[in-house]
């Protein structure tokens, strides 16, 4: 605590215009505008917030800011005085000099002023000018030292102890202790404590009119003792009353008070009461499970006791409304008519026989057993092949509701499990939201883009999906928002993905993967004629007109304007044609009835893709490899060239690590078998070999280009041409064995597009030939090989063929079992 330095003597009367100096160094002169503080007693060393409404008070504030450097006199009204009259007799003699810190104009015309009390003053003259008081005054003298004794020290100590007790009981704020410890002696201590008591004028004015700080110290001590005694007695009586009050009496008292409050609030509270009754009825009729019912009753009891103005009231009510909106017991009546289901699937989707067969199998099991474990199907295939729409057809065939959510790009685990209710704006996760949207507990639920789920510091959504997609666990799925179990076991989950490479192993283990390959040209033609054209004619208002698309026109769009595994872009181009026809009908210019190739060119402009063809001649070092992509198969030319050098192997064309390793393995095989292949045994010492895979801007990777790389290297080193009518795919080992690859269907169809009918494939892939549509299979000749020597004998010209043809009996002995879909896709990237 700082040393006391104020004096108790009064200064000489200031003549009008005469200045005095404050401790802050500011110069002030008498007279100053006077503002009456009403029921508030002002004190020095205290900042006061005043609401000024009267015209005289507003004028005084404005004059102070304009003429007196924000200084004014804060006066106290005489008890029972009229506040509306400008009468000097209504103002007490002792006042406070104040300084305006800030003013704010309010919407009702009043002014809010923040004023700092400076020191006590004695009003010597009070006049009314320009509609407000002007006061001449004497300030207290601040120069004389106090006669401070040990008794006063003890008094201050007792005051501080009593303040601490009241702070501990939350009568005073904790900040008051800090303010008192930094006060400059007894004068400020007494003024601060008197101000914090917010005394009425008849009690507070004696503290203000006493200029002696030591005298005021005794007054404050008496005030604190009286306050503390009243407070402690009241606390003791309250505790005793609570202990003596039984629970029945307490409830009766509270309910009586609640009825009185309801009567006061009137209609508004009656509406809240009616809303709660409606919510109670919904909870009773929702057929909640036992655990959920117990939690709902508990939260509803809390809601009843909670005032509607509470911030938690709306949150709790929203939570209970979510509980009533969810389909705890409501199910769709499932139709198990196998013939009807097969008809719907065939009508709405062309091909996809394996998928349709799996759905019919599921319905057959449901027909024989009413509570089987639901499958978790995962359709994997390129974009636009109908994975999502297939889920809608399944819902139609089984008479279930359909829900679709896209989880591609989701990185927050709470998107799946929901947010905890402690967070602002919390909601259930997408699974629970989807079930609310469906309105039943057994919908067909499509999780789109499963392979594009991400993760970051907010959690891993794929880990949350482990519980959702596990038939053994999802019967008790707990959303963080609901915090009660919900049965997902009757939901038919269907996931879609473009690839399974990015799906975590643990999640993939819970899925039944069904691969959906890209469409052939004939399939696209059939889909366009049967589905896409009628749909676009109807969407563009042309269904009532007899408009036909020639087959050649559809084929032109498929070959020259779109290049994709699915039919999404094809439908867009058909839509463009239909819109141009619709414009002609709307303007009355022409009424097109038949869409021809010429009209396609007029509407769509120049073709986007050139006809797919290969080089006309067989050349040295050029091999036609085959690659798999997410949008279908592609022909992959591989070029090799030899020049004098020091044995360097150069690989270009943005090749991935696996493909570069295949190139190195191919080179080492050629070195190890140089004599048998007719190569210079020392070619690796004096020749540089460059292998390039166009186009150079596209990344490429995968092991299935192994036999193509060997063929290109041996062709370039031996100067033997490669047959231009042969394409090939297969992985090699250092011993020259040819291993199985994936994506054979897409690769074979790509070769057929380029006019190549002979394809060298690994012997173990013979079983995959059956997946290729019969119409295309008849146009292709597959040559199965087990060793790379057979490949070289077949593909290289100007040599003597020595490969042994595979007999029909040996072909039938090929293993029928396929490798896991994940392994096939990993090899299928090339």
PDB file of C-alpha atoms in Angstrom, residues 467-560:
ATOM      1  CA  UNK A 467     -17.988 -50.057 -36.896  1.00  0.00           C
ATOM      2  CA  UNK A 468     -20.651 -48.856 -39.327  1.00  0.00           C
ATOM      3  CA  UNK A 469     -19.760 -51.468 -41.968  1.00  0.00           C
ATOM      4  CA  UNK A 470     -19.238 -54.435 -39.645  1.00  0.00           C
ATOM      5  CA  UNK A 471     -22.409 -56.578 -39.473  1.00  0.00           C
ATOM      6  CA  UNK A 472     -21.243 -58.015 -36.154  1.00  0.00           C
ATOM      7  CA  UNK A 473     -20.891 -54.604 -34.471  1.00  0.00           C
ATOM      8  CA  UNK A 474     -23.257 -52.134 -36.099  1.00  0.00           C
ATOM      9  CA  UNK A 475     -26.308 -53.384 -34.194  1.00  0.00           C
ATOM     10  CA  UNK A 476     -25.131 -51.109 -31.349  1.00  0.00           C
ATOM     11  CA  UNK A 477     -23.733 -48.114 -33.240  1.00  0.00           C
ATOM     12  CA  UNK A 478     -23.335 -45.114 -30.910  1.00  0.00           C
ATOM     13  CA  UNK A 479     -23.382 -41.660 -32.466  1.00  0.00           C
ATOM     14  CA  UNK A 480     -21.538 -39.092 -30.307  1.00  0.00           C
ATOM     15  CA  UNK A 481     -24.458 -36.659 -30.486  1.00  0.00           C
ATOM     16  CA  UNK A 482     -27.148 -39.165 -29.530  1.00  0.00           C
ATOM     17  CA  UNK A 483     -24.942 -41.015 -27.035  1.00  0.00           C
ATOM     18  CA  UNK A 484     -27.341 -43.988 -27.192  1.00  0.00           C
ATOM     19  CA  UNK A 485     -27.057 -47.125 -29.386  1.00  0.00           C
ATOM     20  CA  UNK A 486     -28.844 -47.339 -32.739  1.00  0.00           C
ATOM     21  CA  UNK A 487     -29.333 -50.619 -34.661  1.00  0.00           C
ATOM     22  CA  UNK A 488     -27.794 -50.444 -38.162  1.00  0.00           C
ATOM     23  CA  UNK A 489     -27.870 -54.212 -38.772  1.00  0.00           C
ATOM     24  CA  UNK A 490     -30.978 -54.016 -40.984  1.00  0.00           C
ATOM     25  CA  UNK A 491     -29.505 -51.326 -43.245  1.00  0.00           C
ATOM     26  CA  UNK A 492     -28.258 -52.582 -46.622  1.00  0.00           C
ATOM     27  CA  UNK A 493     -24.993 -50.682 -47.062  1.00  0.00           C
ATOM     28  CA  UNK A 494     -23.520 -50.306 -50.538  1.00  0.00           C
ATOM     29  CA  UNK A 495     -20.192 -48.592 -51.076  1.00  0.00           C
ATOM     30  CA  UNK A 496     -18.817 -47.302 -54.377  1.00  0.00           C
ATOM     31  CA  UNK A 497     -15.207 -46.642 -55.352  1.00  0.00           C
ATOM     32  CA  UNK A 498     -13.079 -46.120 -58.447  1.00  0.00           C
ATOM     33  CA  UNK A 499     -10.200 -48.149 -57.019  1.00  0.00           C
ATOM     34  CA  UNK A 500      -9.514 -50.219 -53.923  1.00  0.00           C
ATOM     35  CA  UNK A 501      -5.844 -49.279 -53.673  1.00  0.00           C
ATOM     36  CA  UNK A 502      -6.573 -46.357 -51.319  1.00  0.00           C
ATOM     37  CA  UNK A 503      -9.096 -48.195 -49.119  1.00  0.00           C
ATOM     38  CA  UNK A 504      -7.505 -49.320 -45.797  1.00  0.00           C
ATOM     39  CA  UNK A 505      -7.043 -53.086 -45.437  1.00  0.00           C
ATOM     40  CA  UNK A 506      -9.207 -53.344 -42.300  1.00  0.00           C
ATOM     41  CA  UNK A 507     -12.095 -51.558 -44.041  1.00  0.00           C
ATOM     42  CA  UNK A 508     -11.676 -53.539 -47.262  1.00  0.00           C
ATOM     43  CA  UNK A 509     -11.886 -56.773 -45.255  1.00  0.00           C
ATOM     44  CA  UNK A 510     -15.477 -55.875 -44.300  1.00  0.00           C
ATOM     45  CA  UNK A 511     -16.579 -55.348 -47.907  1.00  0.00           C
ATOM     46  CA  UNK A 512     -17.733 -57.750 -50.575  1.00  0.00           C
ATOM     47  CA  UNK A 513     -16.016 -56.256 -53.612  1.00  0.00           C
ATOM     48  CA  UNK A 514     -17.785 -56.519 -56.978  1.00  0.00           C
ATOM     49  CA  UNK A 515     -15.804 -55.174 -59.916  1.00  0.00           C
ATOM     50  CA  UNK A 516     -17.744 -53.346 -62.618  1.00  0.00           C
ATOM     51  CA  UNK A 517     -15.691 -53.015 -65.791  1.00  0.00           C
ATOM     52  CA  UNK A 518     -15.982 -50.322 -68.405  1.00  0.00           C
ATOM     53  CA  UNK A 519     -18.463 -50.716 -71.238  1.00  0.00           C
ATOM     54  CA  UNK A 520     -17.569 -51.917 -74.713  1.00  0.00           C
ATOM     55  CA  UNK A 521     -18.576 -49.913 -77.782  1.00  0.00           C
ATOM     56  CA  UNK A 522     -21.502 -52.272 -78.428  1.00  0.00           C
ATOM     57  CA  UNK A 523     -22.662 -51.963 -74.818  1.00  0.00           C
ATOM     58  CA  UNK A 524     -22.475 -48.173 -74.979  1.00  0.00           C
ATOM     59  CA  UNK A 525     -24.447 -48.218 -78.221  1.00  0.00           C
ATOM     60  CA  UNK A 526     -27.164 -50.358 -76.635  1.00  0.00           C
ATOM     61  CA  UNK A 527     -27.267 -48.213 -73.443  1.00  0.00           C
ATOM     62  CA  UNK A 528     -27.478 -45.000 -75.460  1.00  0.00           C
ATOM     63  CA  UNK A 529     -30.295 -46.298 -77.664  1.00  0.00           C
ATOM     64  CA  UNK A 530     -32.281 -47.894 -74.824  1.00  0.00           C
ATOM     65  CA  UNK A 531     -31.698 -45.529 -71.878  1.00  0.00           C
ATOM     66  CA  UNK A 532     -29.801 -42.301 -72.617  1.00  0.00           C
ATOM     67  CA  UNK A 533     -31.615 -41.063 -75.718  1.00  0.00           C
ATOM     68  CA  UNK A 534     -35.168 -41.549 -74.297  1.00  0.00           C
ATOM     69  CA  UNK A 535     -34.119 -39.910 -71.013  1.00  0.00           C
ATOM     70  CA  UNK A 536     -32.614 -36.860 -72.718  1.00  0.00           C
ATOM     71  CA  UNK A 537     -35.566 -36.511 -75.105  1.00  0.00           C
ATOM     72  CA  UNK A 538     -37.887 -36.480 -72.104  1.00  0.00           C
ATOM     73  CA  UNK A 539     -35.674 -34.048 -70.115  1.00  0.00           C
ATOM     74  CA  UNK A 540     -35.634 -31.585 -73.018  1.00  0.00           C
ATOM     75  CA  UNK A 541     -39.364 -31.740 -73.822  1.00  0.00           C
ATOM     76  CA  UNK A 542     -38.989 -33.782 -77.021  1.00  0.00           C
ATOM     77  CA  UNK A 543     -40.648 -37.023 -75.892  1.00  0.00           C
ATOM     78  CA  UNK A 544     -43.864 -36.208 -77.786  1.00  0.00           C
ATOM     79  CA  UNK A 545     -41.974 -35.818 -81.086  1.00  0.00           C
ATOM     80  CA  UNK A 546     -40.819 -38.778 -83.156  1.00  0.00           C
ATOM     81  CA  UNK A 547     -37.088 -38.109 -83.074  1.00  0.00           C
ATOM     82  CA  UNK A 548     -34.683 -40.938 -83.852  1.00  0.00           C
ATOM     83  CA  UNK A 549     -30.910 -41.183 -83.555  1.00  0.00           C
ATOM     84  CA  UNK A 550     -29.281 -43.198 -86.328  1.00  0.00           C
ATOM     85  CA  UNK A 551     -27.008 -45.971 -85.140  1.00  0.00           C
ATOM     86  CA  UNK A 552     -24.120 -44.484 -87.122  1.00  0.00           C
ATOM     87  CA  UNK A 553     -24.648 -41.144 -85.354  1.00  0.00           C
ATOM     88  CA  UNK A 554     -24.446 -42.757 -81.902  1.00  0.00           C
ATOM     89  CA  UNK A 555     -21.359 -44.715 -82.972  1.00  0.00           C
ATOM     90  CA  UNK A 556     -19.744 -41.490 -84.179  1.00  0.00           C
ATOM     91  CA  UNK A 557     -20.332 -39.849 -80.786  1.00  0.00           C
ATOM     92  CA  UNK A 558     -18.917 -42.872 -78.951  1.00  0.00           C
ATOM     93  CA  UNK A 559     -15.778 -43.117 -81.128  1.00  0.00           C
ATOM     94  CA  UNK A 560     -14.986 -39.523 -82.047  1.00  0.00           C
TER      95      UNK A 560
END
